[in-house]
Tab-separated table of C-alpha atoms in Angstrom:
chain	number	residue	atom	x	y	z
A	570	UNK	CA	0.000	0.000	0.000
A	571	UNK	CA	2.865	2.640	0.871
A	572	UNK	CA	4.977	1.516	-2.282
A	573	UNK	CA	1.381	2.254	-4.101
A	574	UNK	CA	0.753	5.677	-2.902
A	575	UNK	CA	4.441	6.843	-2.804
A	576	UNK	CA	4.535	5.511	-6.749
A	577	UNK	CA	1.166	7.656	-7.179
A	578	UNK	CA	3.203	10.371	-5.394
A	579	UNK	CA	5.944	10.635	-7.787
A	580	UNK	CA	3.672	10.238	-10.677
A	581	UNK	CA	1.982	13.544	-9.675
A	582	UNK	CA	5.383	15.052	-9.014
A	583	UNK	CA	6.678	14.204	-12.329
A	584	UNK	CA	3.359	15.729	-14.030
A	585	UNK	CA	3.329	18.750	-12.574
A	586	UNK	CA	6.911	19.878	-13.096
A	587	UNK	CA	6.518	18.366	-17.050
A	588	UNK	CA	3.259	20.426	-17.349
A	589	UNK	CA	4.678	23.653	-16.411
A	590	UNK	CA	5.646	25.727	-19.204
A	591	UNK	CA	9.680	25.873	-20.155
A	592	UNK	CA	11.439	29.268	-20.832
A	593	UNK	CA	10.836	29.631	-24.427
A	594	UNK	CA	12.508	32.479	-26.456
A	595	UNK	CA	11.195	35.823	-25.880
A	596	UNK	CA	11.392	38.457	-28.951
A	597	UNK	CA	13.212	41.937	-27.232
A	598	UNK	CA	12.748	45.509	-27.823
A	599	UNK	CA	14.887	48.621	-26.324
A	600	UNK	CA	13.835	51.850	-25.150
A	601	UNK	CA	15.726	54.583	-25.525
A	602	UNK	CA	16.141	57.767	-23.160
A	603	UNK	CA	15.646	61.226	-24.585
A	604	UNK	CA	15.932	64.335	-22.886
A	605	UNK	CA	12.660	66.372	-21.526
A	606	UNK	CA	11.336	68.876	-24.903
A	607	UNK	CA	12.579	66.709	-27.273
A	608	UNK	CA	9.550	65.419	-28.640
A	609	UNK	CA	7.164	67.260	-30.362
A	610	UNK	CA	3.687	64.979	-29.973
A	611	UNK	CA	1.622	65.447	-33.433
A	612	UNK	CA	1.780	61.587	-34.497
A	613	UNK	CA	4.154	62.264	-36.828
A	614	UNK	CA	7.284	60.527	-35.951
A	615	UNK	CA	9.363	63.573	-37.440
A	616	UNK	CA	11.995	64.402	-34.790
A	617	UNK	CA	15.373	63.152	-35.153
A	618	UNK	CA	15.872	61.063	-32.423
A	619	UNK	CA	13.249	58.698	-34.126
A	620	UNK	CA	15.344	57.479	-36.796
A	621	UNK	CA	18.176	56.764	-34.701
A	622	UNK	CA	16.134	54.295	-32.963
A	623	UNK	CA	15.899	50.726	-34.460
A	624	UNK	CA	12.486	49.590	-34.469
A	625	UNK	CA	10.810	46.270	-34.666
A	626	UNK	CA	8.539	45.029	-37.766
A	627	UNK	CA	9.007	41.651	-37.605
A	628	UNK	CA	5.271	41.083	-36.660
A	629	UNK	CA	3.353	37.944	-37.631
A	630	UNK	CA	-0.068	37.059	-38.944
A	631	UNK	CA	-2.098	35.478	-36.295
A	632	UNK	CA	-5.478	36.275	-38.672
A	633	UNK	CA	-6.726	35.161	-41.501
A	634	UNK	CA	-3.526	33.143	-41.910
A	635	UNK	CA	-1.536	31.790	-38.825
A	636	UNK	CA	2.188	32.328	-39.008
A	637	UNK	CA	1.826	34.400	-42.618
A	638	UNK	CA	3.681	37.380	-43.634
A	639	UNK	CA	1.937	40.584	-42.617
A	640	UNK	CA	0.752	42.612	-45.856
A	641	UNK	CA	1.524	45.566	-44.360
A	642	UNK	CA	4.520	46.786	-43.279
A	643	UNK	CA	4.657	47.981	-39.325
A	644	UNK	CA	7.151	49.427	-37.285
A	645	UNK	CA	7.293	50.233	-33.505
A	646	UNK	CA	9.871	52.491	-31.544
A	647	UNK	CA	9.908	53.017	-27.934
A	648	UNK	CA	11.574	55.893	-26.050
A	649	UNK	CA	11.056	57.272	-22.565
A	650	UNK	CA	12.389	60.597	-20.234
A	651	UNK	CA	12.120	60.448	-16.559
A	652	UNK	CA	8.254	61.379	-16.587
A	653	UNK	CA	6.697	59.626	-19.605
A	654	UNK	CA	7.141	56.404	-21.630
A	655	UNK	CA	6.842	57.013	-25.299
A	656	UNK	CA	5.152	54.605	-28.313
A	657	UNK	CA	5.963	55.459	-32.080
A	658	UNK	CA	4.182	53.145	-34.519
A	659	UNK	CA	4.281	53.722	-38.275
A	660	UNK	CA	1.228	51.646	-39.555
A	661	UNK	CA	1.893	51.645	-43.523
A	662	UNK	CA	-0.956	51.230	-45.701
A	663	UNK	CA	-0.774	50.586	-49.299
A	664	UNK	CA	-3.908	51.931	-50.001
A	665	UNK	CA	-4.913	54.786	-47.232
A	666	UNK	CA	-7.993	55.695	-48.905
A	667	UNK	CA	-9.392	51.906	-48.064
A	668	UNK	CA	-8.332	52.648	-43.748
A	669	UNK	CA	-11.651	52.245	-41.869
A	670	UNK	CA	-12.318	54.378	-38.573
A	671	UNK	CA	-15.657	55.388	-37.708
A	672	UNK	CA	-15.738	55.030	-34.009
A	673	UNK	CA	-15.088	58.090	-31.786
A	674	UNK	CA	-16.762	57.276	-28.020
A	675	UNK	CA	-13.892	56.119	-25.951
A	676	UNK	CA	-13.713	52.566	-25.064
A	677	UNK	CA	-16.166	52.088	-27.820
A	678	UNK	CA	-15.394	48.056	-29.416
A	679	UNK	CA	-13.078	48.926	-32.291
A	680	UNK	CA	-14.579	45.958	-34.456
A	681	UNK	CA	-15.629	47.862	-37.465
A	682	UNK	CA	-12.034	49.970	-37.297
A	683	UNK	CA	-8.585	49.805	-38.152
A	684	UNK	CA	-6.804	49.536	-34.604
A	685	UNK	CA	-3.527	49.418	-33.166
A	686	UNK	CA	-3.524	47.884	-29.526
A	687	UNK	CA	-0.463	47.773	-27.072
A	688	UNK	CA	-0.465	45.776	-23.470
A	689	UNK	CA	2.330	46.616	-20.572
A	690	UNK	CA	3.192	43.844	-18.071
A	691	UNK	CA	4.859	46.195	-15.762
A	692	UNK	CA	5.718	43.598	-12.873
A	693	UNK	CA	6.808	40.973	-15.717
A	694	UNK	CA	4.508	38.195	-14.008
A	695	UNK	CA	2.554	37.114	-17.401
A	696	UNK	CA	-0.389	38.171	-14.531
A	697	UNK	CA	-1.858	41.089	-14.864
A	698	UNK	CA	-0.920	44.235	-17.764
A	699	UNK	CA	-2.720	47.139	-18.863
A	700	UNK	CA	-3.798	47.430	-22.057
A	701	UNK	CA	-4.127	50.902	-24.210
A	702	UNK	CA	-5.750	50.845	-27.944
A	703	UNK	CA	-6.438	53.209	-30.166
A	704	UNK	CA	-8.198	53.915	-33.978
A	705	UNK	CA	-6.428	56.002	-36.739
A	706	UNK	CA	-8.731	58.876	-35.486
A	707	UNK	CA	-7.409	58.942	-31.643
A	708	UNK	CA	-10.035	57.048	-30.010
A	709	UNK	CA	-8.964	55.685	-27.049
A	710	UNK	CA	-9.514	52.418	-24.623
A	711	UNK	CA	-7.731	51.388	-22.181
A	712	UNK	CA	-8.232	48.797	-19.595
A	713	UNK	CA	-6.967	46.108	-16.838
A	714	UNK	CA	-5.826	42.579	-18.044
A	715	UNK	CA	-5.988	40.341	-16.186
A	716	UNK	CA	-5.036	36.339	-16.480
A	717	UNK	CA	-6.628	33.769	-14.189
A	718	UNK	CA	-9.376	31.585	-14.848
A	719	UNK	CA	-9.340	32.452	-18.390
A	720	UNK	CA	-9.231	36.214	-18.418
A	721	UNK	CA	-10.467	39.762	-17.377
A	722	UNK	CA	-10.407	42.875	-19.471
A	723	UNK	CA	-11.727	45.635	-17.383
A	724	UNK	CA	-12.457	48.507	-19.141
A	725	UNK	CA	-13.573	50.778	-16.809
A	726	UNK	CA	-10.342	51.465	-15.722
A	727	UNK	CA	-9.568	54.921	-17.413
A	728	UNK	CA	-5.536	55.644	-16.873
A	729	UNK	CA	-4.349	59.257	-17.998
A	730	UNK	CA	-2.524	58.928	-21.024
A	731	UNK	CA	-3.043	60.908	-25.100
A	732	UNK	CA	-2.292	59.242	-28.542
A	733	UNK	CA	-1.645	61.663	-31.233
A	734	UNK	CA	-2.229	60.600	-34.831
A	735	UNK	CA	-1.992	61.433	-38.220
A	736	UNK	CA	-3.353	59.429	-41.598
A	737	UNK	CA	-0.809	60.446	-45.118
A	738	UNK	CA	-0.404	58.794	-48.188
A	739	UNK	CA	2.084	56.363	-46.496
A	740	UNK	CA	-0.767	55.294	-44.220
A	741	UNK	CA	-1.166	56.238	-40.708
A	742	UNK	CA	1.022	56.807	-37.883
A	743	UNK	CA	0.784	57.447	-34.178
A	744	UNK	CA	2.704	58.569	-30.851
A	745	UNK	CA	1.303	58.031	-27.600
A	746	UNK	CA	2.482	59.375	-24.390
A	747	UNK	CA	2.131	57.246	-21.387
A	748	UNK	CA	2.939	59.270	-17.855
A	749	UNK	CA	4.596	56.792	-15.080
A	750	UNK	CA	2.984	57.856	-12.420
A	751	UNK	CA	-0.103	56.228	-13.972
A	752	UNK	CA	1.239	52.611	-13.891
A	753	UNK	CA	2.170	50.737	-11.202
A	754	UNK	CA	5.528	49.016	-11.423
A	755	UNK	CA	8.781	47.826	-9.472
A	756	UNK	CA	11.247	50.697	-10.197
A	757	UNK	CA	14.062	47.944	-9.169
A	758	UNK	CA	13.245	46.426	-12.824
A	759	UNK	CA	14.194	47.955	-15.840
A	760	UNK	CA	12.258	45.276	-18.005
A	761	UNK	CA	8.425	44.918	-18.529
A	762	UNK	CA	6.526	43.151	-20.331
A	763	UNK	CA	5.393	44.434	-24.249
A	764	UNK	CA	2.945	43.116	-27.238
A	765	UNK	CA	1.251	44.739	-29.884
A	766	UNK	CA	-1.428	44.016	-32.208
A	767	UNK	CA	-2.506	45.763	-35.537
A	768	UNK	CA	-5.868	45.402	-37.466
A	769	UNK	CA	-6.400	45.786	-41.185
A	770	UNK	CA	-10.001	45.710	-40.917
A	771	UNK	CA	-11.102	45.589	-44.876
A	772	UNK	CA	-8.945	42.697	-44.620
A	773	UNK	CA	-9.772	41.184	-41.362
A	774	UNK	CA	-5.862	40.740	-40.970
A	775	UNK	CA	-4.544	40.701	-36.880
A	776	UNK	CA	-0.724	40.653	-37.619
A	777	UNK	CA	1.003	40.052	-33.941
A	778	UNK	CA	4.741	41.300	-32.523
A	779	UNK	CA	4.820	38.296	-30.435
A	780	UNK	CA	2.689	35.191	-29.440
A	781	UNK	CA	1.059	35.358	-33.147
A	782	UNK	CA	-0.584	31.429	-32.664
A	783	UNK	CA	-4.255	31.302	-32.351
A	784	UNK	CA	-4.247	29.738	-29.014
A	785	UNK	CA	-1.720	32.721	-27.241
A	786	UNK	CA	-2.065	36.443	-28.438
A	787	UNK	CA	-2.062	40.046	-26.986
A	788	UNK	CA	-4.629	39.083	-24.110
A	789	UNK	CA	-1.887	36.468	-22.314
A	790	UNK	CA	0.764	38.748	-21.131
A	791	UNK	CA	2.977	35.427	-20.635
A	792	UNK	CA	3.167	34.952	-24.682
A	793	UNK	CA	4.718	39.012	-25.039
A	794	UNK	CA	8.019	40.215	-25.662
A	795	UNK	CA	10.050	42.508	-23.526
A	796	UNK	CA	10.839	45.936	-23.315
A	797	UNK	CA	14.460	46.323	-21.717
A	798	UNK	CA	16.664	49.601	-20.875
A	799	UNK	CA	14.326	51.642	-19.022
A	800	UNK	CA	16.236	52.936	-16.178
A	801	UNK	CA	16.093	56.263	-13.970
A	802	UNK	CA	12.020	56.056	-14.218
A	803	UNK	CA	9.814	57.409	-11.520
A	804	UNK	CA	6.278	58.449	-10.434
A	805	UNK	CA	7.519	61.512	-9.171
A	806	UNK	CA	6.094	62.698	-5.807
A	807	UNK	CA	3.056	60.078	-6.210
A	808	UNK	CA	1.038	62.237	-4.520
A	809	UNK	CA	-2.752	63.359	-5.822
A	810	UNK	CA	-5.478	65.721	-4.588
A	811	UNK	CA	-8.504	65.741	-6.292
A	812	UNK	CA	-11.753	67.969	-4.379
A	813	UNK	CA	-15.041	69.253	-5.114
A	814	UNK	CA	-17.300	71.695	-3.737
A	815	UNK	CA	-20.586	73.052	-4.456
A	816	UNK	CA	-22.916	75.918	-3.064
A	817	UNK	CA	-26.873	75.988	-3.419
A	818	UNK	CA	-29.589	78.635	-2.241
A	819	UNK	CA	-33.393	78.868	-3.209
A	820	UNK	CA	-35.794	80.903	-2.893
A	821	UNK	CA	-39.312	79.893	-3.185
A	822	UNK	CA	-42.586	81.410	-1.935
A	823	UNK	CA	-44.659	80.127	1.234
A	824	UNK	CA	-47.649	78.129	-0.257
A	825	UNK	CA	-49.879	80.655	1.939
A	826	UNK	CA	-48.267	83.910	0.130
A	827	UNK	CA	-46.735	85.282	3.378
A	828	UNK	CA	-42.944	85.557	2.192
A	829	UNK	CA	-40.384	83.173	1.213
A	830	UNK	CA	-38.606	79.969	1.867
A	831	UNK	CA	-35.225	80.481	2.197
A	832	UNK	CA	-33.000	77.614	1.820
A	833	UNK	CA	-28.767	77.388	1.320
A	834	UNK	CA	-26.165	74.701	1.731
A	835	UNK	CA	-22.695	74.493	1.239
A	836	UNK	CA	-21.343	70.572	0.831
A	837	UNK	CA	-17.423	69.489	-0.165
A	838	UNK	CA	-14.877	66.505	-0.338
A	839	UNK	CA	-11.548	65.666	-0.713
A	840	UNK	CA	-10.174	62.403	-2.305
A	841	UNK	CA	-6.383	61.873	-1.964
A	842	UNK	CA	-3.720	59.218	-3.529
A	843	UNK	CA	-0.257	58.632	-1.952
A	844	UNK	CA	2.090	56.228	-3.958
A	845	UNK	CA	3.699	54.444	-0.501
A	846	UNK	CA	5.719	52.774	-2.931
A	847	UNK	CA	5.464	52.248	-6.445
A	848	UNK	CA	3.964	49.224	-6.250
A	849	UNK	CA	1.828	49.915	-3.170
A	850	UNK	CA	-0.985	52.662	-3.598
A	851	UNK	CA	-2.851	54.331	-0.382
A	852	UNK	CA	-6.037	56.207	-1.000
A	853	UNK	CA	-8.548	58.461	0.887
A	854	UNK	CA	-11.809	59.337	0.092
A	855	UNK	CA	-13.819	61.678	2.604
A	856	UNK	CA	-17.451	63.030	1.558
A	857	UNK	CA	-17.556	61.340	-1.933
A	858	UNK	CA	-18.597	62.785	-4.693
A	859	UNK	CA	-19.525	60.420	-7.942
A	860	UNK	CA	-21.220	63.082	-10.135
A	861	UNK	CA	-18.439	62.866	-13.236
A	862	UNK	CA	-19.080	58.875	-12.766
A	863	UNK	CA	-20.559	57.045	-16.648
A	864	UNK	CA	-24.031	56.582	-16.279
A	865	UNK	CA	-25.175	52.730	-16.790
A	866	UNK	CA	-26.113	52.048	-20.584
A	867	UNK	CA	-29.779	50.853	-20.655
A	868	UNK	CA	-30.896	46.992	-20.657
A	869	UNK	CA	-34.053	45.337	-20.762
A	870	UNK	CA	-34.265	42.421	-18.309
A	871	UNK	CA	-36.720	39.791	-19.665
A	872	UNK	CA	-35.394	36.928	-16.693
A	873	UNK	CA	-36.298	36.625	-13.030
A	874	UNK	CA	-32.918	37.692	-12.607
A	875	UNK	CA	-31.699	40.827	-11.557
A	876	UNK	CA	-28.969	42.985	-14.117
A	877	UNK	CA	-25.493	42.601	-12.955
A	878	UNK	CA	-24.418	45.880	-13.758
A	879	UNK	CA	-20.850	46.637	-13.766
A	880	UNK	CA	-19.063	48.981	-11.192
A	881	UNK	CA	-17.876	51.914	-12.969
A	882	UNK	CA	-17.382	54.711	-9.814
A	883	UNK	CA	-12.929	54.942	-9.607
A	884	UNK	CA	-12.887	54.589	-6.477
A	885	UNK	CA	-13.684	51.192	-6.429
A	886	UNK	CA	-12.167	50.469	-10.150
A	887	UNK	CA	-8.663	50.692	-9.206
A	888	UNK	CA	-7.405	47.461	-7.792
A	889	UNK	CA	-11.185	45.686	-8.617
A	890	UNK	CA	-9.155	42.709	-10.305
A	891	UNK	CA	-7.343	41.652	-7.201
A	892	UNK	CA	-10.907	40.607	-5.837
A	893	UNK	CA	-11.919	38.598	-8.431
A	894	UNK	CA	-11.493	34.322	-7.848
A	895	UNK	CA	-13.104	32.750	-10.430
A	896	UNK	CA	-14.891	35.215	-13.398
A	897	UNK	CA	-15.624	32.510	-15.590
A	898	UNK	CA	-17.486	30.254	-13.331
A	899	UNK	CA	-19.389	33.599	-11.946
A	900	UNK	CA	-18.613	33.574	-8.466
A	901	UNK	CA	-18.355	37.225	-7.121
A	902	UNK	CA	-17.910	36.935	-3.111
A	903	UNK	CA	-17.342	40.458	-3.011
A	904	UNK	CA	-19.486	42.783	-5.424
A	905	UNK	CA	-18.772	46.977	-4.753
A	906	UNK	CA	-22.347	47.931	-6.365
A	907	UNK	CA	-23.962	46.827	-3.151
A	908	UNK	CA	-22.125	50.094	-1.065
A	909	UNK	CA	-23.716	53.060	-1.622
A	910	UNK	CA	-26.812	51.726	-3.366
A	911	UNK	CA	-29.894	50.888	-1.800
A	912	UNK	CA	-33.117	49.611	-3.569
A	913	UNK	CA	-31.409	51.246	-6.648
A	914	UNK	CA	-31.186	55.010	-4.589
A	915	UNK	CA	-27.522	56.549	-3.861
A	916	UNK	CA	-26.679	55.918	-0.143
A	917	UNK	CA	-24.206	58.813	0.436
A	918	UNK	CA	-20.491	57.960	1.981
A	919	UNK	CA	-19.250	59.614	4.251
A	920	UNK	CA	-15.461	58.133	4.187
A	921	UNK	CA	-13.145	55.369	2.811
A	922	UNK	CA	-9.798	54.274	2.549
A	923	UNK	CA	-8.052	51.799	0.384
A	924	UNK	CA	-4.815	50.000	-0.224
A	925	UNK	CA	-4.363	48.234	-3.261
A	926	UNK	CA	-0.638	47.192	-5.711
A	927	UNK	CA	1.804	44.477	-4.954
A	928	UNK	CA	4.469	43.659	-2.252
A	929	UNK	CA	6.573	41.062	-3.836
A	930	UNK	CA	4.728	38.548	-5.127
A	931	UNK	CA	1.803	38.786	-2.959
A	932	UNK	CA	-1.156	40.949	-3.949
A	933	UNK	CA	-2.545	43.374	-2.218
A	934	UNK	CA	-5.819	44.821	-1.921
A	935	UNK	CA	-7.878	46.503	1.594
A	936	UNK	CA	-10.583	48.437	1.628
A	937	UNK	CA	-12.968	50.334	4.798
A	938	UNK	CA	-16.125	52.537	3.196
A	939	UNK	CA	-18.650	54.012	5.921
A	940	UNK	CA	-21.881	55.244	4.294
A	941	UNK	CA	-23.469	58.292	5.958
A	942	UNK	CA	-26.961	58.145	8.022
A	943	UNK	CA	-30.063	58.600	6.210
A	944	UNK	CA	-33.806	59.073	6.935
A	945	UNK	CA	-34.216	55.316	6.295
A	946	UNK	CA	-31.134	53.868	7.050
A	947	UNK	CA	-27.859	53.346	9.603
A	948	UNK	CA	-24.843	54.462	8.991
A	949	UNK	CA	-22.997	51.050	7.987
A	950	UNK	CA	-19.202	50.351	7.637
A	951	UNK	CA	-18.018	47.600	4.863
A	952	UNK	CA	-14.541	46.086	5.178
A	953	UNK	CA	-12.764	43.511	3.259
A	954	UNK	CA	-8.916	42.179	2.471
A	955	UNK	CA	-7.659	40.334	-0.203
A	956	UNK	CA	-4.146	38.531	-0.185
A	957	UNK	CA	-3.316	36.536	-3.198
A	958	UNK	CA	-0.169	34.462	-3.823
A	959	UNK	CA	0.955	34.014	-7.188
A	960	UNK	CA	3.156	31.059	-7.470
A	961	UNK	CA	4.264	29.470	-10.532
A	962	UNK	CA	3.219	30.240	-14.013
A	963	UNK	CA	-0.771	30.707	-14.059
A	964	UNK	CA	-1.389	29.438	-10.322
A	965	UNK	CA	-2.155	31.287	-7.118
């Protein structure tokens, strides 16, 4: 019986360290450093420093042939200053009248649209990247990858960062400026994680820079390239203050004619970020205010089920993909549209505080809201931790 279940032991051994993915080879791209002012941002790719950078073009079909020569040509350059990272992309077309972009509502699907799409794995973990696309007009999306139980593209997430682009008789051409401080990364590292992906849409062509087979592609950050040399990089003070305040008066006659009601109020709040390290983010929210927050787009629910809609308030975006365990399967333990909503009616908060980013391997994510007293309800405080352990290639 022992001999049995130690031979069953080493069976299971020898499986799992055959089934976990070698070290294949990785396709490389540098970034270069340029001085602050050097860059003129118009989408053009005109400034000299530009051609003294060797680009990459040796992308790949992945669509409507697998492994086929691209036919387009495409070439990428990457440079960076102490502030921004910096993405040059020359998309040649050989006929520009035939480029298709129609879309302009940001983080519209760019399926009828030429696109070019970028991810960054800033921690290098094939885990988690953010991903940044654009159409030859300057639409933008951006979003959170994430790689788990299949994967999560949360789009939601809006990260500040401007693509400039121009369309000639070459074809079209883009630069986008990225700022640091609104990525978190290990500043210890001076290589992340890089893909791209261009569309030919009156072709229905996807041509890949790396992980061009049908069963990897731009959405598994373990089948990109890398992007070496970036050293000297920082978020700068990593400190943000955002407030609002707003005054109101009326004046409105008694409903007996005798005078008038007078009423005034005078309301405020304060969110603040602090960057404790560049991995680790702190943040502060006192007297919330979600007026700028996307209103939800309208369904009709013809199931005894209620709508799942998604959260969309950036407060609770930031760090939303550390709480998820299982997507696919559709098991949501923790679900931030239940604080601050009641019966579908705002519930006002009154103060919360978050930490959220990565120590090591181990990620991160705390977070306290109290919602303020109403006529019809308690005040009530909601608390929960995540800690998640990454630990080989795709398990945690």
């Amino acid at each position: 019986m022992k001999k049995s279940l130690l031979a069953i032991f080493l069976l299971f051994i020898s499986i799992s360290l055959y089934s976990q993915p070698t070290e294949t080879y990785k396709k490389s791209l540098e970034a270069i450093k340029i001085n602050p002012g050097m860059i003129t941002l118009d989408g053009k790719l005109d400034e000299s420093f530009w051609s003294n950078i060797t680009g990459i073009e040796d992308f790949l079909m992945q669509e409507p042939i697998e492994g086929g020569e691209p036919s387009e040509k495409t070439v990428i350059k990457v440079a960076y200053d102490e502030k921004f990272l910096y993405i040059g992309a020359v998309l040649y077309d050989s006929n520009p009248e035939g480029i298709k972009s129609f879309k302009m509502r940001k983080d519209s699907p760019l399926n009828t649209d030429d696109r070019f799409m970028l991810i960054l794995d800033t921690y290098l973990d094939g885990r988690n990247a953010y991903f940044f696309e654009i159409n030859p007009k300057g639409l933008m999306g951006d979003g959170l990858l994430t790689i788990g139980q299949g994967l999560s593209l949360n789009k939601n997430w809006d990260g500040i960062w401007r693509p400039w682009t121009h369309i000639g008789d070459f074809g079209w051409s883009t630069e986008i400026r990225i700022p640091f401080h609104t990525l978190n990364f290990d500043p210890k590292k001076s290589t992340w994680g890089i893909n791209f992906q261009r569309t030919v849409r009156r072709k229905n062509e996807e041509i890949l820079w790396s992980g061009h087979k049908r069963n990897q592609g731009l959405f598994r950050p373990q089948n990109a390239g890398i992007l070496t040399g970036l050293k000297g990089i920082s978020q700068g003070l990593g400190l943000e203050i955002v407030g609002y305040g707003k005054t109101e008066a009326s004046k409105v006659q008694s409903e007996t004619g005798n005078g008038y009601n007078n009423n005034a109020g005078v309301d405020g709040g304060v969110d603040i970020n602090y960057n404790l390290t560049p991995g680790l983010k702190a943040s502060m929210t006192i007297n919330t205010d979600f007026a700028e927050t996307e209103v939800d787009d309208r369904q009709i629910n013809l199931t005894r089920f209620p709508i799942r809609f998604p959260e969309k308030r950036d407060f609770f975006l930031e760090g939303a993909n550390i709480y998820q365990f299982a997507p696919r399967s559709g098991v949501y333990p923790y679900f931030s549209r239940k604080i601050g909503l009641q019966s579908g009616n705002p519930v006002p908060i009154l103060f919360g505080g978050r930490i959220i980013g990565k120590i090591g391997k181990v990620e991160v994510a705390a977070q306290q809201v109290k919602t303020r007293e109403t006529s019809s309800l308690n005040s009530e405080d909601f608390s929960v931790i995540r800690l998640k352990q990454n630990f080989w290639k795709e398990s945690s």
